[in-house]
Amino acid sequence: MTFSIVARQGEAFGVAVASKFLAVGAVVPDARLGVGAVATQSYARVAYRDELLDRLAAGEAADPALVAATALDEGRETRQVGVVGPASAATFTGSECNAWAGGVARDDGDTAYAIQGNILTGPEVVEEMERAWHASSGRPLAQRLLAALVAGDAAGGDSRGRQSAAMYAVEPGSGYDTCGVLADLRVDDHADPVTELGRLLAEWEMFFGRPEDVAALTGELAGEVRDRLARLGFEADDLSVALADWAGNANYEARLSPDGIDARVLEALRAATA
């Protein structure tokens, strides 16, 4: 009773999912660094997550791994599964999934995806998700996953309504303390869960994202930053120390750069002293 996208971009793997179901993120998505990602839905068999990721880790491609895993499941005709590996993608929709149900999978080399859904308003949900994935080319994986989910939701999504959404993605060196978690977000019970997931992703990127568009703290910019920090009570002879103290207090330390100030940190500083 769900629609989802499982995807790979470079070394990043992830899943985004939405459903008229409580806490869909507790059931559907999983991903493993360097291995792949899986979504299990429609009378989901949670064991598929480890089974398929273990098969991918052992070197199997997505399609034979999915065929082998579903062959052992007596309830497979009620299931729907999407899986993406390092060089492959596959989707499965059992014949007893509630209509409308279906999916599409494709591997383009550096990127791959499996998009699927059941109890949808129609095939346009999957079609629009696929279109949004291609239209978002060049953006980071988490943003592309969200774009696909937003498109599916706008096209009608789950025919029963909205309740929850989630995203789980991994990438080497990403996340807090470079642990590899690119995004780990859940909206368990909400009137507009996909929109709320987008808000949380923007916050996640602010707190755990890498520095970007770094400007050197020299000249007028250095004076502005020093003044704004002082207005917030953060002063030091070394401007970088004052900035680090404020950023740590605001939980922006992941975006600190020895080369200057991150554009989003500067934006937040300006907003805090507007």
PDB file of C-alpha atoms in Angstrom:
ATOM      1  CA  MET A   1       0.000   0.000   0.000  1.00  0.00           C
ATOM      2  CA  THR A   2       2.900   2.188  -0.924  1.00  0.00           C
ATOM      3  CA  PHE A   3       4.956   3.938  -3.596  1.00  0.00           C
ATOM      4  CA  SER A   4       8.741   4.061  -3.506  1.00  0.00           C
ATOM      5  CA  ILE A   5      11.956   4.681  -5.395  1.00  0.00           C
ATOM      6  CA  VAL A   6      15.150   2.725  -4.789  1.00  0.00           C
ATOM      7  CA  ALA A   7      18.177   4.262  -6.486  1.00  0.00           C
ATOM      8  CA  ARG A   8      21.930   4.444  -6.934  1.00  0.00           C
ATOM      9  CA  GLN A   9      23.999   7.467  -7.911  1.00  0.00           C
ATOM     10  CA  GLY A  10      27.741   6.949  -7.964  1.00  0.00           C
ATOM     11  CA  GLU A  11      28.580   5.284  -4.652  1.00  0.00           C
ATOM     12  CA  ALA A  12      25.349   6.417  -2.964  1.00  0.00           C
ATOM     13  CA  PHE A  13      22.328   4.133  -2.477  1.00  0.00           C
ATOM     14  CA  GLY A  14      18.950   5.091  -1.083  1.00  0.00           C
ATOM     15  CA  VAL A  15      15.193   4.660  -0.782  1.00  0.00           C
ATOM     16  CA  ALA A  16      12.335   7.150  -0.515  1.00  0.00           C
ATOM     17  CA  VAL A  17       8.838   5.904   0.243  1.00  0.00           C
ATOM     18  CA  ALA A  18       5.354   7.178   1.098  1.00  0.00           C
ATOM     19  CA  SER A  19       2.141   5.431   2.087  1.00  0.00           C
ATOM     20  CA  LYS A  20      -1.255   5.564   3.765  1.00  0.00           C
ATOM     21  CA  PHE A  21       0.288   3.446   6.516  1.00  0.00           C
ATOM     22  CA  LEU A  22       1.684   4.289   9.933  1.00  0.00           C
ATOM     23  CA  ALA A  23       5.502   4.615  10.102  1.00  0.00           C
ATOM     24  CA  VAL A  24       6.253   3.228   6.649  1.00  0.00           C
ATOM     25  CA  GLY A  25       9.953   3.879   7.298  1.00  0.00           C
ATOM     26  CA  ALA A  26       9.936   1.158   9.965  1.00  0.00           C
ATOM     27  CA  VAL A  27       9.066  -1.485   7.372  1.00  0.00           C
ATOM     28  CA  VAL A  28       9.953  -0.686   3.759  1.00  0.00           C
ATOM     29  CA  PRO A  29      13.463   0.794   3.236  1.00  0.00           C
ATOM     30  CA  ASP A  30      16.989  -0.442   3.778  1.00  0.00           C
ATOM     31  CA  ALA A  31      20.407   0.291   2.289  1.00  0.00           C
ATOM     32  CA  ARG A  32      23.959  -0.833   2.908  1.00  0.00           C
ATOM     33  CA  LEU A  33      27.207   0.987   2.152  1.00  0.00           C
ATOM     34  CA  GLY A  34      28.899  -0.313  -0.954  1.00  0.00           C
ATOM     35  CA  VAL A  35      26.195  -2.933  -1.476  1.00  0.00           C
ATOM     36  CA  GLY A  36      22.789  -1.584  -2.500  1.00  0.00           C
ATOM     37  CA  ALA A  37      19.282  -0.649  -1.400  1.00  0.00           C
ATOM     38  CA  VAL A  38      15.924  -2.423  -1.062  1.00  0.00           C
ATOM     39  CA  ALA A  39      12.259  -1.535  -0.640  1.00  0.00           C
ATOM     40  CA  THR A  40       9.820  -4.251   0.453  1.00  0.00           C
ATOM     41  CA  GLN A  41       6.110  -3.376   0.367  1.00  0.00           C
ATOM     42  CA  SER A  42       2.564  -4.667  -0.261  1.00  0.00           C
ATOM     43  CA  TYR A  43       2.249  -7.189   2.582  1.00  0.00           C
ATOM     44  CA  ALA A  44       5.938  -6.470   3.044  1.00  0.00           C
ATOM     45  CA  ARG A  45       8.301  -9.260   3.993  1.00  0.00           C
ATOM     46  CA  VAL A  46      10.867  -7.435   6.113  1.00  0.00           C
ATOM     47  CA  ALA A  47      13.294 -10.361   5.825  1.00  0.00           C
ATOM     48  CA  TYR A  48      13.749  -9.468   2.151  1.00  0.00           C
ATOM     49  CA  ARG A  49      15.867  -6.517   3.211  1.00  0.00           C
ATOM     50  CA  ASP A  50      18.724  -8.551   4.669  1.00  0.00           C
ATOM     51  CA  GLU A  51      18.259 -11.441   2.256  1.00  0.00           C
ATOM     52  CA  LEU A  52      18.612  -9.250  -0.820  1.00  0.00           C
ATOM     53  CA  LEU A  53      21.404  -7.088   0.567  1.00  0.00           C
ATOM     54  CA  ASP A  54      23.322 -10.224   1.537  1.00  0.00           C
ATOM     55  CA  ARG A  55      22.921 -11.584  -2.002  1.00  0.00           C
ATOM     56  CA  LEU A  56      24.126  -8.298  -3.481  1.00  0.00           C
ATOM     57  CA  ALA A  57      27.078  -8.292  -1.078  1.00  0.00           C
ATOM     58  CA  ALA A  58      27.966 -11.791  -2.295  1.00  0.00           C
ATOM     59  CA  GLY A  59      28.174 -10.495  -5.870  1.00  0.00           C
ATOM     60  CA  GLU A  60      24.754 -11.365  -7.277  1.00  0.00           C
ATOM     61  CA  ALA A  61      23.079  -8.885  -9.624  1.00  0.00           C
ATOM     62  CA  ALA A  62      19.740  -7.405  -8.606  1.00  0.00           C
ATOM     63  CA  ASP A  63      17.517  -9.386 -10.978  1.00  0.00           C
ATOM     64  CA  PRO A  64      18.734 -12.922 -10.158  1.00  0.00           C
ATOM     65  CA  ALA A  65      18.902 -12.006  -6.469  1.00  0.00           C
ATOM     66  CA  LEU A  66      15.267 -10.898  -6.575  1.00  0.00           C
ATOM     67  CA  VAL A  67      14.184 -13.997  -8.528  1.00  0.00           C
ATOM     68  CA  ALA A  68      15.935 -16.277  -6.033  1.00  0.00           C
ATOM     69  CA  ALA A  69      14.564 -14.501  -2.966  1.00  0.00           C
ATOM     70  CA  THR A  70      10.960 -14.406  -4.155  1.00  0.00           C
ATOM     71  CA  ALA A  71      11.085 -18.033  -5.350  1.00  0.00           C
ATOM     72  CA  LEU A  72      11.527 -19.143  -1.733  1.00  0.00           C
ATOM     73  CA  ASP A  73       8.532 -17.103  -0.504  1.00  0.00           C
ATOM     74  CA  GLU A  74       5.098 -18.753  -0.597  1.00  0.00           C
ATOM     75  CA  GLY A  75       3.474 -15.327  -0.254  1.00  0.00           C
ATOM     76  CA  ARG A  76       5.428 -13.756  -3.131  1.00  0.00           C
ATOM     77  CA  GLU A  77       2.358 -13.007  -5.266  1.00  0.00           C
ATOM     78  CA  THR A  78       1.163 -10.536  -2.619  1.00  0.00           C
ATOM     79  CA  ARG A  79       4.562  -8.793  -2.442  1.00  0.00           C
ATOM     80  CA  GLN A  80       6.228  -5.898  -4.175  1.00  0.00           C
ATOM     81  CA  VAL A  81       9.980  -5.338  -4.039  1.00  0.00           C
ATOM     82  CA  GLY A  82      12.510  -2.964  -5.577  1.00  0.00           C
ATOM     83  CA  VAL A  83      16.260  -3.557  -5.401  1.00  0.00           C
ATOM     84  CA  VAL A  84      19.321  -1.739  -6.753  1.00  0.00           C
ATOM     85  CA  GLY A  85      22.903  -2.994  -6.606  1.00  0.00           C
ATOM     86  CA  PRO A  86      26.286  -1.646  -7.709  1.00  0.00           C
ATOM     87  CA  ALA A  87      25.599  -2.470 -11.363  1.00  0.00           C
ATOM     88  CA  SER A  88      21.962  -3.559 -11.609  1.00  0.00           C
ATOM     89  CA  ALA A  89      18.333  -2.788 -10.747  1.00  0.00           C
ATOM     90  CA  ALA A  90      15.144  -4.864 -10.574  1.00  0.00           C
ATOM     91  CA  THR A  91      11.535  -4.622  -9.449  1.00  0.00           C
ATOM     92  CA  PHE A  92       8.902  -7.273  -8.727  1.00  0.00           C
ATOM     93  CA  THR A  93       5.129  -6.938  -8.436  1.00  0.00           C
ATOM     94  CA  GLY A  94       3.204 -10.060  -7.470  1.00  0.00           C
ATOM     95  CA  SER A  95       0.021 -10.963  -9.327  1.00  0.00           C
ATOM     96  CA  GLU A  96      -2.070 -10.573  -6.158  1.00  0.00           C
ATOM     97  CA  CYS A  97      -0.983  -7.007  -5.330  1.00  0.00           C
ATOM     98  CA  ASN A  98      -3.956  -4.661  -5.069  1.00  0.00           C
ATOM     99  CA  ALA A  99      -4.551  -2.473  -8.135  1.00  0.00           C
ATOM    100  CA  TRP A 100      -3.194  -0.320  -9.431  1.00  0.00           C
ATOM    101  CA  ALA A 101       0.199  -1.967  -8.960  1.00  0.00           C
ATOM    102  CA  GLY A 102       3.363  -1.994 -11.051  1.00  0.00           C
ATOM    103  CA  GLY A 103       6.889  -0.745 -11.403  1.00  0.00           C
ATOM    104  CA  VAL A 104       9.865  -0.014 -13.624  1.00  0.00           C
ATOM    105  CA  ALA A 105      13.614  -0.595 -13.221  1.00  0.00           C
ATOM    106  CA  ARG A 106      16.588   0.681 -15.192  1.00  0.00           C
ATOM    107  CA  ASP A 107      20.366   0.791 -14.883  1.00  0.00           C
ATOM    108  CA  ASP A 108      22.109   3.639 -16.725  1.00  0.00           C
ATOM    109  CA  GLY A 109      25.639   2.869 -15.548  1.00  0.00           C
ATOM    110  CA  ASP A 110      26.490   5.548 -12.993  1.00  0.00           C
ATOM    111  CA  THR A 111      22.847   5.688 -11.878  1.00  0.00           C
ATOM    112  CA  ALA A 112      20.064   3.139 -11.506  1.00  0.00           C
ATOM    113  CA  TYR A 113      16.538   3.012 -10.116  1.00  0.00           C
ATOM    114  CA  ALA A 114      13.599   0.775  -9.310  1.00  0.00           C
ATOM    115  CA  ILE A 115      10.264   2.572  -8.917  1.00  0.00           C
ATOM    116  CA  GLN A 116       7.156   0.710  -7.763  1.00  0.00           C
ATOM    117  CA  GLY A 117       3.803   1.157  -6.093  1.00  0.00           C
ATOM    118  CA  ASN A 118       0.527  -0.547  -5.241  1.00  0.00           C
ATOM    119  CA  ILE A 119      -2.999   0.632  -4.466  1.00  0.00           C
ATOM    120  CA  LEU A 120      -2.070   3.694  -6.514  1.00  0.00           C
ATOM    121  CA  THR A 121      -4.434   6.048  -8.305  1.00  0.00           C
ATOM    122  CA  GLY A 122      -2.937   4.723 -11.559  1.00  0.00           C
ATOM    123  CA  PRO A 123       0.223   4.104 -13.594  1.00  0.00           C
ATOM    124  CA  GLU A 124       0.803   7.845 -13.858  1.00  0.00           C
ATOM    125  CA  VAL A 125       2.256   7.770 -10.337  1.00  0.00           C
ATOM    126  CA  VAL A 126       5.174   5.574 -11.406  1.00  0.00           C
ATOM    127  CA  GLU A 127       5.469   7.406 -14.722  1.00  0.00           C
ATOM    128  CA  GLU A 128       5.751  10.815 -13.033  1.00  0.00           C
ATOM    129  CA  MET A 129       8.256   9.508 -10.501  1.00  0.00           C
ATOM    130  CA  GLU A 130      10.444   8.229 -13.317  1.00  0.00           C
ATOM    131  CA  ARG A 131      10.123  11.526 -15.186  1.00  0.00           C
ATOM    132  CA  ALA A 132      11.106  13.483 -12.067  1.00  0.00           C
ATOM    133  CA  TRP A 133      14.135  11.252 -11.505  1.00  0.00           C
ATOM    134  CA  HIS A 134      15.463  12.021 -14.970  1.00  0.00           C
ATOM    135  CA  ALA A 135      14.564  15.720 -14.718  1.00  0.00           C
ATOM    136  CA  SER A 136      16.596  16.033 -11.503  1.00  0.00           C
ATOM    137  CA  SER A 137      19.816  14.741 -13.101  1.00  0.00           C
ATOM    138  CA  GLY A 138      22.873  16.472 -11.663  1.00  0.00           C
ATOM    139  CA  ARG A 139      21.430  16.994  -8.180  1.00  0.00           C
ATOM    140  CA  PRO A 140      22.521  14.990  -5.089  1.00  0.00           C
ATOM    141  CA  LEU A 141      20.897  11.594  -4.582  1.00  0.00           C
ATOM    142  CA  ALA A 142      18.755  12.577  -1.577  1.00  0.00           C
ATOM    143  CA  GLN A 143      17.287  15.512  -3.487  1.00  0.00           C
ATOM    144  CA  ARG A 144      16.549  13.293  -6.496  1.00  0.00           C
ATOM    145  CA  LEU A 145      14.815  10.725  -4.291  1.00  0.00           C
ATOM    146  CA  LEU A 146      12.674  13.481  -2.810  1.00  0.00           C
ATOM    147  CA  ALA A 147      11.875  14.923  -6.250  1.00  0.00           C
ATOM    148  CA  ALA A 148      10.592  11.532  -7.400  1.00  0.00           C
ATOM    149  CA  LEU A 149       8.489  11.091  -4.260  1.00  0.00           C
ATOM    150  CA  VAL A 150       7.009  14.594  -4.602  1.00  0.00           C
ATOM    151  CA  ALA A 151       6.099  13.855  -8.225  1.00  0.00           C
ATOM    152  CA  GLY A 152       4.425  10.580  -7.292  1.00  0.00           C
ATOM    153  CA  ASP A 153       2.470  12.258  -4.526  1.00  0.00           C
ATOM    154  CA  ALA A 154       1.353  15.051  -6.848  1.00  0.00           C
ATOM    155  CA  ALA A 155       0.236  12.490  -9.446  1.00  0.00           C
ATOM    156  CA  GLY A 156      -2.119  10.859  -6.930  1.00  0.00           C
ATOM    157  CA  GLY A 157       0.076   8.533  -4.907  1.00  0.00           C
ATOM    158  CA  ASP A 158      -1.637   6.027  -2.634  1.00  0.00           C
ATOM    159  CA  SER A 159      -5.301   5.985  -3.634  1.00  0.00           C
ATOM    160  CA  ARG A 160      -6.362   5.733   0.033  1.00  0.00           C
ATOM    161  CA  GLY A 161      -4.660   8.968   1.068  1.00  0.00           C
ATOM    162  CA  ARG A 162      -1.526  10.079   2.929  1.00  0.00           C
ATOM    163  CA  GLN A 163      -0.033   9.190   6.311  1.00  0.00           C
ATOM    164  CA  SER A 164       3.730   8.578   6.385  1.00  0.00           C
ATOM    165  CA  ALA A 165       6.945   8.934   4.399  1.00  0.00           C
ATOM    166  CA  ALA A 166      10.612   8.093   4.863  1.00  0.00           C
ATOM    167  CA  MET A 167      14.053   8.297   3.306  1.00  0.00           C
ATOM    168  CA  TYR A 168      17.118   6.224   4.025  1.00  0.00           C
ATOM    169  CA  ALA A 169      20.321   6.637   2.013  1.00  0.00           C
ATOM    170  CA  VAL A 170      24.007   5.851   2.458  1.00  0.00           C
ATOM    171  CA  GLU A 171      27.209   7.141   0.871  1.00  0.00           C
ATOM    172  CA  PRO A 172      30.863   6.762   1.912  1.00  0.00           C
ATOM    173  CA  GLY A 173      32.035   9.725   3.975  1.00  0.00           C
ATOM    174  CA  SER A 174      28.606  11.340   4.330  1.00  0.00           C
ATOM    175  CA  GLY A 175      26.616  12.158   7.445  1.00  0.00           C
ATOM    176  CA  TYR A 176      27.507  12.878  11.035  1.00  0.00           C
ATOM    177  CA  ASP A 177      31.123  12.030  11.812  1.00  0.00           C
ATOM    178  CA  THR A 178      31.376  10.773   8.199  1.00  0.00           C
ATOM    179  CA  CYS A 179      29.514   7.619   9.308  1.00  0.00           C
ATOM    180  CA  GLY A 180      28.138   7.030   5.830  1.00  0.00           C
ATOM    181  CA  VAL A 181      24.476   7.848   6.485  1.00  0.00           C
ATOM    182  CA  LEU A 182      23.485  10.310   3.782  1.00  0.00           C
ATOM    183  CA  ALA A 183      19.891  10.644   5.034  1.00  0.00           C
ATOM    184  CA  ASP A 184      17.841   8.873   7.699  1.00  0.00           C
ATOM    185  CA  LEU A 185      14.446  10.550   8.005  1.00  0.00           C
ATOM    186  CA  ARG A 186      10.957   9.404   8.978  1.00  0.00           C
ATOM    187  CA  VAL A 187       7.590  11.131   9.068  1.00  0.00           C
ATOM    188  CA  ASP A 188       5.510   8.528  10.866  1.00  0.00           C
ATOM    189  CA  ASP A 189       2.039  10.120  11.017  1.00  0.00           C
ATOM    190  CA  HIS A 190       1.281  13.380   9.230  1.00  0.00           C
ATOM    191  CA  ALA A 191      -1.435  14.939   7.066  1.00  0.00           C
ATOM    192  CA  ASP A 192       1.127  15.883   4.392  1.00  0.00           C
ATOM    193  CA  PRO A 193       4.064  13.540   4.975  1.00  0.00           C
ATOM    194  CA  VAL A 194       5.943  14.084   1.702  1.00  0.00           C
ATOM    195  CA  THR A 195       6.064  17.859   2.192  1.00  0.00           C
ATOM    196  CA  GLU A 196       7.200  17.335   5.779  1.00  0.00           C
ATOM    197  CA  LEU A 197       9.892  14.930   4.583  1.00  0.00           C
ATOM    198  CA  GLY A 198      11.161  17.665   2.282  1.00  0.00           C
ATOM    199  CA  ARG A 199      11.358  20.106   5.191  1.00  0.00           C
ATOM    200  CA  LEU A 200      13.284  17.588   7.265  1.00  0.00           C
ATOM    201  CA  LEU A 201      15.687  16.853   4.425  1.00  0.00           C
ATOM    202  CA  ALA A 202      16.543  20.554   4.147  1.00  0.00           C
ATOM    203  CA  GLU A 203      17.243  20.590   7.898  1.00  0.00           C
ATOM    204  CA  TRP A 204      19.269  17.374   7.678  1.00  0.00           C
ATOM    205  CA  GLU A 205      21.451  18.819   4.937  1.00  0.00           C
ATOM    206  CA  MET A 206      22.025  21.942   7.015  1.00  0.00           C
ATOM    207  CA  PHE A 207      23.108  20.031  10.112  1.00  0.00           C
ATOM    208  CA  PHE A 208      24.948  17.102   8.513  1.00  0.00           C
ATOM    209  CA  GLY A 209      25.894  18.308   5.035  1.00  0.00           C
ATOM    210  CA  ARG A 210      29.392  19.084   3.845  1.00  0.00           C
ATOM    211  CA  PRO A 211      30.624  22.674   3.396  1.00  0.00           C
ATOM    212  CA  GLU A 212      29.733  24.174   0.028  1.00  0.00           C
ATOM    213  CA  ASP A 213      30.293  27.530  -1.675  1.00  0.00           C
ATOM    214  CA  VAL A 214      32.883  28.511   0.944  1.00  0.00           C
ATOM    215  CA  ALA A 215      33.865  32.191   1.002  1.00  0.00           C
ATOM    216  CA  ALA A 216      37.166  33.385   2.503  1.00  0.00           C
ATOM    217  CA  LEU A 217      36.821  35.386   5.723  1.00  0.00           C
ATOM    218  CA  THR A 218      38.621  38.478   4.515  1.00  0.00           C
ATOM    219  CA  GLY A 219      37.808  42.144   3.948  1.00  0.00           C
ATOM    220  CA  GLU A 220      34.208  43.285   4.279  1.00  0.00           C
ATOM    221  CA  LEU A 221      32.875  39.761   4.754  1.00  0.00           C
ATOM    222  CA  ALA A 222      35.178  39.186   7.720  1.00  0.00           C
ATOM    223  CA  GLY A 223      33.967  42.438   9.260  1.00  0.00           C
ATOM    224  CA  GLU A 224      30.333  41.516   8.724  1.00  0.00           C
ATOM    225  CA  VAL A 225      30.745  38.043  10.234  1.00  0.00           C
ATOM    226  CA  ARG A 226      32.679  39.386  13.226  1.00  0.00           C
ATOM    227  CA  ASP A 227      29.986  42.006  13.866  1.00  0.00           C
ATOM    228  CA  ARG A 228      27.114  39.551  13.581  1.00  0.00           C
ATOM    229  CA  LEU A 229      28.814  37.028  15.870  1.00  0.00           C
ATOM    230  CA  ALA A 230      29.465  39.753  18.452  1.00  0.00           C
ATOM    231  CA  ARG A 231      25.794  40.694  18.392  1.00  0.00           C
ATOM    232  CA  LEU A 232      25.044  37.080  19.313  1.00  0.00           C
ATOM    233  CA  GLY A 233      27.617  37.104  22.115  1.00  0.00           C
ATOM    234  CA  PHE A 234      30.414  35.212  20.353  1.00  0.00           C
ATOM    235  CA  GLU A 235      33.687  37.125  20.306  1.00  0.00           C
ATOM    236  CA  ALA A 236      37.347  36.090  20.056  1.00  0.00           C
ATOM    237  CA  ASP A 237      40.590  37.547  18.731  1.00  0.00           C
ATOM    238  CA  ASP A 238      40.599  34.781  16.137  1.00  0.00           C
ATOM    239  CA  LEU A 239      37.467  35.089  13.991  1.00  0.00           C
ATOM    240  CA  SER A 240      37.499  31.387  13.129  1.00  0.00           C
ATOM    241  CA  VAL A 241      37.311  30.564  16.843  1.00  0.00           C
ATOM    242  CA  ALA A 242      34.287  32.819  17.355  1.00  0.00           C
ATOM    243  CA  LEU A 243      32.624  31.302  14.299  1.00  0.00           C
ATOM    244  CA  ALA A 244      33.330  27.758  15.513  1.00  0.00           C
ATOM    245  CA  ASP A 245      31.902  28.575  18.951  1.00  0.00           C
ATOM    246  CA  TRP A 246      28.670  29.903  17.457  1.00  0.00           C
ATOM    247  CA  ALA A 247      28.399  27.107  14.882  1.00  0.00           C
ATOM    248  CA  GLY A 248      28.873  24.484  17.591  1.00  0.00           C
ATOM    249  CA  ASN A 249      26.170  26.126  19.672  1.00  0.00           C
ATOM    250  CA  ALA A 250      23.834  26.053  16.672  1.00  0.00           C
ATOM    251  CA  ASN A 251      24.836  22.473  15.688  1.00  0.00           C
ATOM    252  CA  TYR A 252      26.342  23.600  12.373  1.00  0.00           C
ATOM    253  CA  GLU A 253      29.822  22.253  13.090  1.00  0.00           C
ATOM    254  CA  ALA A 254      29.669  19.748  10.209  1.00  0.00           C
ATOM    255  CA  ARG A 255      29.619  22.709   7.820  1.00  0.00           C
ATOM    256  CA  LEU A 256      32.701  24.429   9.216  1.00  0.00           C
ATOM    257  CA  SER A 257      35.573  24.865   6.766  1.00  0.00           C
ATOM    258  CA  PRO A 258      39.181  25.947   7.372  1.00  0.00           C
ATOM    259  CA  ASP A 259      38.926  27.954   4.148  1.00  0.00           C
ATOM    260  CA  GLY A 260      36.211  30.335   5.316  1.00  0.00           C
ATOM    261  CA  ILE A 261      32.448  30.293   5.838  1.00  0.00           C
ATOM    262  CA  ASP A 262      29.942  27.975   4.167  1.00  0.00           C
ATOM    263  CA  ALA A 263      27.192  29.769   2.221  1.00  0.00           C
ATOM    264  CA  ARG A 264      24.367  28.161   4.197  1.00  0.00           C
ATOM    265  CA  VAL A 265      26.075  28.922   7.506  1.00  0.00           C
ATOM    266  CA  LEU A 266      26.418  32.545   6.437  1.00  0.00           C
ATOM    267  CA  GLU A 267      22.753  32.604   5.481  1.00  0.00           C
ATOM    268  CA  ALA A 268      21.807  31.216   8.909  1.00  0.00           C
ATOM    269  CA  LEU A 269      24.036  33.750  10.674  1.00  0.00           C
ATOM    270  CA  ARG A 270      22.434  36.601   8.774  1.00  0.00           C
ATOM    271  CA  ALA A 271      18.956  35.271   9.591  1.00  0.00           C
ATOM    272  CA  ALA A 272      19.863  35.009  13.280  1.00  0.00           C
ATOM    273  CA  THR A 273      20.923  38.655  13.367  1.00  0.00           C
ATOM    274  CA  ALA A 274      18.386  40.165  10.989  1.00  0.00           C
TER     275      ALA A 274
END
